[in-house]
PDB file of C-alpha atoms in Angstrom:
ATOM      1  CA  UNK A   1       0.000   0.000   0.000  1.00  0.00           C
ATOM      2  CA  UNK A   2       1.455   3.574  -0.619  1.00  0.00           C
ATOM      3  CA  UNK A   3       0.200   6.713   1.355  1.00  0.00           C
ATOM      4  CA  UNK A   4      -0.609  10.274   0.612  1.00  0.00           C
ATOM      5  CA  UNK A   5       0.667  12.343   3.879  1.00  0.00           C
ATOM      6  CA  UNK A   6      -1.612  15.824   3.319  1.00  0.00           C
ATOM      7  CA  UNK A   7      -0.519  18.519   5.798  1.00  0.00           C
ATOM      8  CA  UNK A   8      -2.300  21.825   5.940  1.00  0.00           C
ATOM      9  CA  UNK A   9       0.170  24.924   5.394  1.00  0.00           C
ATOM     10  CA  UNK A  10       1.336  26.649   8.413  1.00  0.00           C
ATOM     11  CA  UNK A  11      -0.715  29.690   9.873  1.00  0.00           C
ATOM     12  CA  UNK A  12      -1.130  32.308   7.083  1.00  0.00           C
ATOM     13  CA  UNK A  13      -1.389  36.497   7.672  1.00  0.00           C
ATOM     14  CA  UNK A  14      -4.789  37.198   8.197  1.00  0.00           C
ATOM     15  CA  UNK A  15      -5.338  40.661   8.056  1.00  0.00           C
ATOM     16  CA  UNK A  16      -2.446  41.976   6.371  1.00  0.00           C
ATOM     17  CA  UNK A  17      -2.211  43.082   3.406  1.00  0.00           C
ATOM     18  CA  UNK A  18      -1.212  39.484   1.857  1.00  0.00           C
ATOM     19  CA  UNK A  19      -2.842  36.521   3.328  1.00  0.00           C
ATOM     20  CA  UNK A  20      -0.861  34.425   0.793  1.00  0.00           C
ATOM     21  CA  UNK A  21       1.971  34.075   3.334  1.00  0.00           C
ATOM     22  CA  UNK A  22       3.163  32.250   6.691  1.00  0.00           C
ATOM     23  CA  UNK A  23       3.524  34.337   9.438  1.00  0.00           C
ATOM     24  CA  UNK A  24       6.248  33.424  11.927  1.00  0.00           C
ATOM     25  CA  UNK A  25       3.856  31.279  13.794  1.00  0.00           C
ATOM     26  CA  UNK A  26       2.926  29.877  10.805  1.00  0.00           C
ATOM     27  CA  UNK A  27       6.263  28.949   9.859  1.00  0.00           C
ATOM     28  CA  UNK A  28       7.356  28.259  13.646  1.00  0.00           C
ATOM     29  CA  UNK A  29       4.431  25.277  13.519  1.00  0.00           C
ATOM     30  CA  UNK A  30       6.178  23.734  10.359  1.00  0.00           C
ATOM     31  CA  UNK A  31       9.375  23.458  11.821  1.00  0.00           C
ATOM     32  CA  UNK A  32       7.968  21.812  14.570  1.00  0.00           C
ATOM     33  CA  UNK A  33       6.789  19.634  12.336  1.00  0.00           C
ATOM     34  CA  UNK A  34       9.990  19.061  10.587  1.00  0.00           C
ATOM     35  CA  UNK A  35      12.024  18.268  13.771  1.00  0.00           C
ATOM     36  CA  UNK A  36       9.263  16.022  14.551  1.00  0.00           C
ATOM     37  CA  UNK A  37       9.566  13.598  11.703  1.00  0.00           C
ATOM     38  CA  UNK A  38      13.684  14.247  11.797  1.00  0.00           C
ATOM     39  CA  UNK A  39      13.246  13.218  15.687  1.00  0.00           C
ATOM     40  CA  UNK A  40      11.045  10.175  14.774  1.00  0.00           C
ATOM     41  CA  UNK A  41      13.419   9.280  11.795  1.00  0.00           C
ATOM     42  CA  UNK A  42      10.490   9.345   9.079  1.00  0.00           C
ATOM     43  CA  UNK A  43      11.038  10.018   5.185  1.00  0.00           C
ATOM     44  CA  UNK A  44       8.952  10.538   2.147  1.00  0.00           C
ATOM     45  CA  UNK A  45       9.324   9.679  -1.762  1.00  0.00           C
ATOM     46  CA  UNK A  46       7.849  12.626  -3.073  1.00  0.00           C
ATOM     47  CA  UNK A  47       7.066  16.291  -2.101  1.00  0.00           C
ATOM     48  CA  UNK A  48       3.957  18.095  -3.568  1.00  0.00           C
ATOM     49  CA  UNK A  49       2.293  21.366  -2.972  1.00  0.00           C
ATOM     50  CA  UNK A  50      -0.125  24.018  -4.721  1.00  0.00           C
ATOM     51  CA  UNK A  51       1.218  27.453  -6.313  1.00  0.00           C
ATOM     52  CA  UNK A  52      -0.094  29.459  -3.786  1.00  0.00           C
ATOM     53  CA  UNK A  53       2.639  31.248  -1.579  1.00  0.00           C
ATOM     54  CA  UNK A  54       1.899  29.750   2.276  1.00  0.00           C
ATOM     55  CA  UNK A  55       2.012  26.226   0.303  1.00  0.00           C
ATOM     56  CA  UNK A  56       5.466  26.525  -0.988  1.00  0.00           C
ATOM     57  CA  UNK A  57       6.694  28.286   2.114  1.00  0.00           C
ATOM     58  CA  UNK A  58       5.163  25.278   4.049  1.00  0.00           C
ATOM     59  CA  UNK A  59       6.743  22.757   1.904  1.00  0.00           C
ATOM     60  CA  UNK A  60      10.244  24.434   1.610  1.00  0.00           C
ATOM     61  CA  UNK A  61      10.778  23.698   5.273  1.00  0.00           C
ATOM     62  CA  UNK A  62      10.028  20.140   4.842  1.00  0.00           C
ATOM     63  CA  UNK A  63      12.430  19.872   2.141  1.00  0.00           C
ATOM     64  CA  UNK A  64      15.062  18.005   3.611  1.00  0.00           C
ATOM     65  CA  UNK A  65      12.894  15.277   4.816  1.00  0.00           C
ATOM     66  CA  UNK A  66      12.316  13.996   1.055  1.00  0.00           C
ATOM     67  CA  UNK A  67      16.150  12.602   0.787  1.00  0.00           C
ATOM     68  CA  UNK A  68      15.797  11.371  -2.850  1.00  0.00           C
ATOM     69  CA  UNK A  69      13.951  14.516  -4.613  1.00  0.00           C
ATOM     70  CA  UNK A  70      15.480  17.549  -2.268  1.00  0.00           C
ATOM     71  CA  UNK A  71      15.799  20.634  -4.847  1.00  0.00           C
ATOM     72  CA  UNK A  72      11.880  21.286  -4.712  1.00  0.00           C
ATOM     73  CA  UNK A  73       8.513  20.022  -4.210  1.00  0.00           C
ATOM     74  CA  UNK A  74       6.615  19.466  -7.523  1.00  0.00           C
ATOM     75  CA  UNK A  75       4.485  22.324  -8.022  1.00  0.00           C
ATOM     76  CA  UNK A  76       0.823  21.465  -9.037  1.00  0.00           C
ATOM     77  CA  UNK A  77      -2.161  24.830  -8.736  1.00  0.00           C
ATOM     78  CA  UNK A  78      -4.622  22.060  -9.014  1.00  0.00           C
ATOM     79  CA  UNK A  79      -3.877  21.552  -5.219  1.00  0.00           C
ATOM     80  CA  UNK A  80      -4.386  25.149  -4.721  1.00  0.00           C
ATOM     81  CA  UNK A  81      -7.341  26.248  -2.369  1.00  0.00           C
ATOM     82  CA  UNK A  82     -10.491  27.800  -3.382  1.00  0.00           C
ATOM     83  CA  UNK A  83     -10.396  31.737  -3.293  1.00  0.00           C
ATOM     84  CA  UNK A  84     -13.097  33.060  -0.246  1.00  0.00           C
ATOM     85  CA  UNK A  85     -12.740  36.656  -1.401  1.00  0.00           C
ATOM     86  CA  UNK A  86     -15.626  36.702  -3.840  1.00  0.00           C
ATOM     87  CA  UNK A  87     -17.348  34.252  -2.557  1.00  0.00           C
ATOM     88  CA  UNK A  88     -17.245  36.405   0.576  1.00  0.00           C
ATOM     89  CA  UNK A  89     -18.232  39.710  -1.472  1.00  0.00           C
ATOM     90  CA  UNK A  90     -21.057  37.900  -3.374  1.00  0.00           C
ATOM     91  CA  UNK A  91     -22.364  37.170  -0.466  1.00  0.00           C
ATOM     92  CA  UNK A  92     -22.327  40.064   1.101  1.00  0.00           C
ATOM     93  CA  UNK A  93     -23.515  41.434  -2.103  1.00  0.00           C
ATOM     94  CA  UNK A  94     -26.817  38.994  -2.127  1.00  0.00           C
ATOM     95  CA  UNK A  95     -27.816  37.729   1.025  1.00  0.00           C
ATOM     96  CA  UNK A  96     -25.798  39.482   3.959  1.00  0.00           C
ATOM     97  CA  UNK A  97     -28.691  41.735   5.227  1.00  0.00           C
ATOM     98  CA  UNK A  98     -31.384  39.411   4.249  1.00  0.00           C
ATOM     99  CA  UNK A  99     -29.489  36.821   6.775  1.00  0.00           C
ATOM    100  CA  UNK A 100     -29.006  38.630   9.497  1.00  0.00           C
ATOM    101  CA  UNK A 101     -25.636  40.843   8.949  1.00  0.00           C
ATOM    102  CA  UNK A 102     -27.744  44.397   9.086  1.00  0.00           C
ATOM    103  CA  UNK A 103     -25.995  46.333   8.704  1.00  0.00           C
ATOM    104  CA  UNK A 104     -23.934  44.117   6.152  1.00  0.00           C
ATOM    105  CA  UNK A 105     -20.126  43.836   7.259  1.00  0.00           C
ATOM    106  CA  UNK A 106     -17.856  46.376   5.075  1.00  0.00           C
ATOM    107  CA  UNK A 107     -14.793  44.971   3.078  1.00  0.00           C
ATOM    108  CA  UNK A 108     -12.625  43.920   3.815  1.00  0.00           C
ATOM    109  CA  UNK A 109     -13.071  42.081   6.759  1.00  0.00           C
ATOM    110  CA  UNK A 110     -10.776  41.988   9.659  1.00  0.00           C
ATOM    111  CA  UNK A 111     -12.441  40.774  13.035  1.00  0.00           C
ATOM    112  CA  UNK A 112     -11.567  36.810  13.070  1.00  0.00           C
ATOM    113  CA  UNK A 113     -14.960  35.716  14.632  1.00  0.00           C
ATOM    114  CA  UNK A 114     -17.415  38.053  11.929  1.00  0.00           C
ATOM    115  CA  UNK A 115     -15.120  36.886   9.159  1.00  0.00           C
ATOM    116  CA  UNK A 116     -15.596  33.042   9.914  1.00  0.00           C
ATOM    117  CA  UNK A 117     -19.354  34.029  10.481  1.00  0.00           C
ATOM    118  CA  UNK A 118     -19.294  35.076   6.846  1.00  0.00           C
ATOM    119  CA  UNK A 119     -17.680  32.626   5.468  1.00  0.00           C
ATOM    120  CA  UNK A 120     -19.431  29.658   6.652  1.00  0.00           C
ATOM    121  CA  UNK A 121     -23.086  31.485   5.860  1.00  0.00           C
ATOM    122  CA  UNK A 122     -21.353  32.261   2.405  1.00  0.00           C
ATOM    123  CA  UNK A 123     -19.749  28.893   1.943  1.00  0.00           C
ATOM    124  CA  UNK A 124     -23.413  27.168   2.449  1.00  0.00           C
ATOM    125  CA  UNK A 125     -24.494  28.995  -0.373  1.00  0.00           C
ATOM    126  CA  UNK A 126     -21.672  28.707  -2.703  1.00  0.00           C
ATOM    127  CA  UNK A 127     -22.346  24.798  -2.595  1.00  0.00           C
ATOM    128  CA  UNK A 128     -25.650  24.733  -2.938  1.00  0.00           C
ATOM    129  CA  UNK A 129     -24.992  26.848  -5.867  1.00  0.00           C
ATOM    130  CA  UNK A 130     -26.825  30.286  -5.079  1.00  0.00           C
ATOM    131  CA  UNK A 131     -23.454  32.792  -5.432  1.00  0.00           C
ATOM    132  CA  UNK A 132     -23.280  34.231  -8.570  1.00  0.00           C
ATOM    133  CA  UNK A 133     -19.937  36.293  -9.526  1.00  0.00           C
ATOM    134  CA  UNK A 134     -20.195  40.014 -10.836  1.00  0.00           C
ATOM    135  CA  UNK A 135     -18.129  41.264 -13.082  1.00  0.00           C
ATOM    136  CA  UNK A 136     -15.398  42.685 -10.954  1.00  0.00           C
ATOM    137  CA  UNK A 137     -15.136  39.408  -8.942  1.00  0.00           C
ATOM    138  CA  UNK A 138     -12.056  37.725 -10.050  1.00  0.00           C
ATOM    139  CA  UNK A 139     -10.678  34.136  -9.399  1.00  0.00           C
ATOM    140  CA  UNK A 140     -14.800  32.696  -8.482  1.00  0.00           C
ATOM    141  CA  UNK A 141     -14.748  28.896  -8.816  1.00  0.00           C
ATOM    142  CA  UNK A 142     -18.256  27.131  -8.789  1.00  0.00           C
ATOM    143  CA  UNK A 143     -18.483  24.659  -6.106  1.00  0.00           C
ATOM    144  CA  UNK A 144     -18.314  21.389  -8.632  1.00  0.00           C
ATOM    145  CA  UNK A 145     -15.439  23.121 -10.670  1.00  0.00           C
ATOM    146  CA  UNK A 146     -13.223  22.954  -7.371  1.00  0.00           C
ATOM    147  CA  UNK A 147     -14.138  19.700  -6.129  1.00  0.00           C
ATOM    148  CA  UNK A 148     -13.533  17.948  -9.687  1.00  0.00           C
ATOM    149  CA  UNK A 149     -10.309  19.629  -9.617  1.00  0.00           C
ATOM    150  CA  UNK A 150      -9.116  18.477  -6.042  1.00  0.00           C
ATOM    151  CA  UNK A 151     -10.427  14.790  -7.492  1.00  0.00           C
ATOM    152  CA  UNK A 152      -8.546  15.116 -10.108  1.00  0.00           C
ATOM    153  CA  UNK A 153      -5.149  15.624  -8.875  1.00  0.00           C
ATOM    154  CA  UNK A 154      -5.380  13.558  -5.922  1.00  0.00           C
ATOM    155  CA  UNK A 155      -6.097  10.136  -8.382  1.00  0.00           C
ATOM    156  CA  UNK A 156      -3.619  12.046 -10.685  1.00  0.00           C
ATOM    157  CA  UNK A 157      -0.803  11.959  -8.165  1.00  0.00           C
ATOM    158  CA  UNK A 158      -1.933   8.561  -6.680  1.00  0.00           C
ATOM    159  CA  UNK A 159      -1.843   7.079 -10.090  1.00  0.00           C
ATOM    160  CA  UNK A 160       1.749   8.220 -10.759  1.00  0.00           C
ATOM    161  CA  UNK A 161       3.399   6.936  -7.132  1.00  0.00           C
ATOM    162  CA  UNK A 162       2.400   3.242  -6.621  1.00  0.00           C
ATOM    163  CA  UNK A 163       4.019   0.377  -4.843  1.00  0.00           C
ATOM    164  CA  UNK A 164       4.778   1.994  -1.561  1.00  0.00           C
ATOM    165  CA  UNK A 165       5.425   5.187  -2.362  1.00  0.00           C
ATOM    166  CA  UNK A 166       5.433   7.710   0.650  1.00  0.00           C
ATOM    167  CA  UNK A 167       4.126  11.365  -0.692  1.00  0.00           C
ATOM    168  CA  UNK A 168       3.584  14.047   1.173  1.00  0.00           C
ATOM    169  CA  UNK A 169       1.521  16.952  -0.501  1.00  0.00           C
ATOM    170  CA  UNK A 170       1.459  20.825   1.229  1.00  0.00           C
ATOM    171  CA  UNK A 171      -1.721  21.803   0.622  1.00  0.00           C
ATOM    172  CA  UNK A 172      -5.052  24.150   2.314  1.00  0.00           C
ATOM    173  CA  UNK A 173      -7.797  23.019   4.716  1.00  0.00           C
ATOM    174  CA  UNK A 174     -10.522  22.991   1.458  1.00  0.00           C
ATOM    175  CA  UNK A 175      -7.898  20.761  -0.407  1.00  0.00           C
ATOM    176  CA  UNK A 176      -7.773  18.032   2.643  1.00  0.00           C
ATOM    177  CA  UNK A 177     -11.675  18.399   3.435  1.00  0.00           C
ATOM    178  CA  UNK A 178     -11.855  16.921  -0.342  1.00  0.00           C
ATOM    179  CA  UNK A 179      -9.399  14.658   0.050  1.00  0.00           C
ATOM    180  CA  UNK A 180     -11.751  13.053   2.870  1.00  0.00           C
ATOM    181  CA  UNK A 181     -14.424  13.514   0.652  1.00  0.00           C
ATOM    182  CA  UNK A 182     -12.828  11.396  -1.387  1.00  0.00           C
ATOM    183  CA  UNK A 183     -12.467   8.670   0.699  1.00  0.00           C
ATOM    184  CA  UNK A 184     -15.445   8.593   2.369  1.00  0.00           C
ATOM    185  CA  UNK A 185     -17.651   9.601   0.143  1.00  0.00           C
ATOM    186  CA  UNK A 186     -19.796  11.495   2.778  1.00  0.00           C
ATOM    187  CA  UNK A 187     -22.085  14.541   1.404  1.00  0.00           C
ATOM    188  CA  UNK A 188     -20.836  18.095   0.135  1.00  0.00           C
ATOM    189  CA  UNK A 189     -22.009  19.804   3.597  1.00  0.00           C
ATOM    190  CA  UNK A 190     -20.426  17.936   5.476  1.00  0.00           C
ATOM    191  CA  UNK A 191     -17.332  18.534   3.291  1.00  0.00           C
ATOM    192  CA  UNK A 192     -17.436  22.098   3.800  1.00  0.00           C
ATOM    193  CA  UNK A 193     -17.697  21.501   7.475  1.00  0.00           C
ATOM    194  CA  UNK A 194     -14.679  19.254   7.917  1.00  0.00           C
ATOM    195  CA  UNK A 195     -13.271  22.709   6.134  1.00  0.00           C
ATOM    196  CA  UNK A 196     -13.415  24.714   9.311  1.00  0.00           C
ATOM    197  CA  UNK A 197     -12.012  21.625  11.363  1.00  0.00           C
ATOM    198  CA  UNK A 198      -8.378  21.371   9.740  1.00  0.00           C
ATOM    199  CA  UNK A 199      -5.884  22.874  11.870  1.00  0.00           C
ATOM    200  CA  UNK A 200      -2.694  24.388  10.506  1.00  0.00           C
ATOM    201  CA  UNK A 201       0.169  22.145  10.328  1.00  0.00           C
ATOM    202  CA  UNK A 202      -1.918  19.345  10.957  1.00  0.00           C
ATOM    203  CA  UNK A 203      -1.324  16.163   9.638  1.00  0.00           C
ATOM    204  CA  UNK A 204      -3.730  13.636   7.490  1.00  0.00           C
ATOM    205  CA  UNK A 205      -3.061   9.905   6.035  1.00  0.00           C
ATOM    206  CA  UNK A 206      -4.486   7.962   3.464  1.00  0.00           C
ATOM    207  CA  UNK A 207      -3.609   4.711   2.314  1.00  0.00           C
ATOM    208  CA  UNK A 208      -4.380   3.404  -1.483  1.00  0.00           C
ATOM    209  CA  UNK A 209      -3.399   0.767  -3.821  1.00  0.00           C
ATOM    210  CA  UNK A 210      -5.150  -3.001  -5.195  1.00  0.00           C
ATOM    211  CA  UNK A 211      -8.141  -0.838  -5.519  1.00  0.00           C
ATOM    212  CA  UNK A 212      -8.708   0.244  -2.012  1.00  0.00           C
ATOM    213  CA  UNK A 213      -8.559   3.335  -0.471  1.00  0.00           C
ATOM    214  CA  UNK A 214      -8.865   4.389   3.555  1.00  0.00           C
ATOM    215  CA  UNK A 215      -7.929   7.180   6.043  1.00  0.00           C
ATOM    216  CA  UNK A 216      -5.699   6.376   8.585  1.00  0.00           C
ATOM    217  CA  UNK A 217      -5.148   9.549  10.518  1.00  0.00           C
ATOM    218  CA  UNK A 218      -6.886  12.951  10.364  1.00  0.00           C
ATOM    219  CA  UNK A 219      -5.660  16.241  11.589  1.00  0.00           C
ATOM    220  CA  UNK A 220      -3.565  15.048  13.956  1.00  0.00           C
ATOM    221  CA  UNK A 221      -0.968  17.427  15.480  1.00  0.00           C
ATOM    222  CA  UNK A 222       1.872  15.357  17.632  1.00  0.00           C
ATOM    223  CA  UNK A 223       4.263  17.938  17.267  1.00  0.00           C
ATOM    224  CA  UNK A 224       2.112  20.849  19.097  1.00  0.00           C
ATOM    225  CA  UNK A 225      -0.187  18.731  21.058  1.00  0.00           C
ATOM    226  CA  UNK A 226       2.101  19.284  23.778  1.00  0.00           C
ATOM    227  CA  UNK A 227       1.622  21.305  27.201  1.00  0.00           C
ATOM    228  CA  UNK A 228       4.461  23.482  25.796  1.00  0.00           C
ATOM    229  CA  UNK A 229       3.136  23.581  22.388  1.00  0.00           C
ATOM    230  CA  UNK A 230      -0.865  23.729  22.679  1.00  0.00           C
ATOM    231  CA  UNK A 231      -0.858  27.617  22.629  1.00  0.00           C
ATOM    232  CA  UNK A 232       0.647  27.004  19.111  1.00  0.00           C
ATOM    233  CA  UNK A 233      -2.330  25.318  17.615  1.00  0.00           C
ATOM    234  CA  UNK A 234      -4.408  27.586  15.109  1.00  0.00           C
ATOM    235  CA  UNK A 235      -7.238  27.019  12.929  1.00  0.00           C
ATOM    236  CA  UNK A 236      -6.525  30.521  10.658  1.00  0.00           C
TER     237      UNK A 236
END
């Protein structure tokens, strides 16, 4: 059996003026991580990760532990996550004040607990299909559109690294809800809830080949859940 390792990226910038990076906690969790696996004397075959900034920066500092491919990982935007912005602004746009938000939030948004308000109300409706882009809202992905793409690369990359392989694939919390998806097979809303569940860093296994397919380990964080560590774990 070979095994797709999926970690979440490190905790991004929310609120500046780039999310699309790791701030030093984020990259403080990863190389946690790192001297984890060095401590515990596990190696991978492979290293994969999205285009998006905090995905490289995640899997640059985990470089070292693929011994055979070290240069870089093997960069594939199909594992990128979905863009919240307009998903966000559409709803806010559509439904905001109908829903409760009166008066509706102004972008963008920076208070953590309103801004995970929004984009759970707004993520319900993007999957049941009731966004709808304007003009000016760049980089929307319909619901199916991302999920066939997630599909697609995970059977891509499990179709290419067979017979034991070990591949480990920095990635977003969307990207590893799928994943699961995947596996399990369990309905779209309760994919977009495992969404808000993956912590960053955290760590999720699945094992494939002869036709079979299973999780082994979800979201596990054994190099923060520590009494030193604990005040390390972050969910954005």
């Amino acid at each position: 059996m070979s095994e797709l390792i999926l970690i979440r990226h490190g905790q991004a910038t929310f609120g500046a003026a780039s999310y699309d990076k790791l701030s030093s906690l984020g990259r403080e969790q990863v190389r946690k991580l790192a001297a984890h696996w060095r401590e515990t004397g596990e190696t991978f075959d492979c290293l994969y990760c999205g285009s998006l900034r905090r995905q490289r920066e995640t899997a640059e500092e985990l470089l070292d532990l693929v011994p055979e491919d070290p240069k870089s990982p093997h960069e594939d935007a199909a594992l990128n996550e979905y863009d919240g912005d307009p998903l966000i602004r559409s709803y806010l746009r559509d439904f905001a004040r109908d829903e409760g938000f009166a008066p509706a939030p102004e972008w963008p948004v920076r208070d953590r607990t309103m801004f995970q308000r929004l984009f759970e109300a707004a993520a319900a409706k993007w999957i049941a299909g009731h966004l709808k882009p304007a003009d000016g809202d760049a980089n929307f992905e319909r619901w199916p559109d991302f999920q066939l793409r997630v599909h697609q690369a995970l059977d891509r990359i499990m179709s290419r690294h067979v017979r034991g392989s070990r591949v480990l694939i920095s990635t977003s919390g969307g990207v590893i809800a799928l994943a699961l998806q995947r596996v399990l097979r369990y309905p779209d809303t309760e994919a977009i809830a495992t969404n808000w569940m993956v912590q960053n860093s955290s760590i999720t296994r699945i094992k494939y080949g002869n036709g079979r397919i299973s999780l082994m380990q979800f979201n596990s964080l054994p190099h923060l859940d520590r009494a030193d560590t604990q005040s390390m774990i972050t969910y954005r």
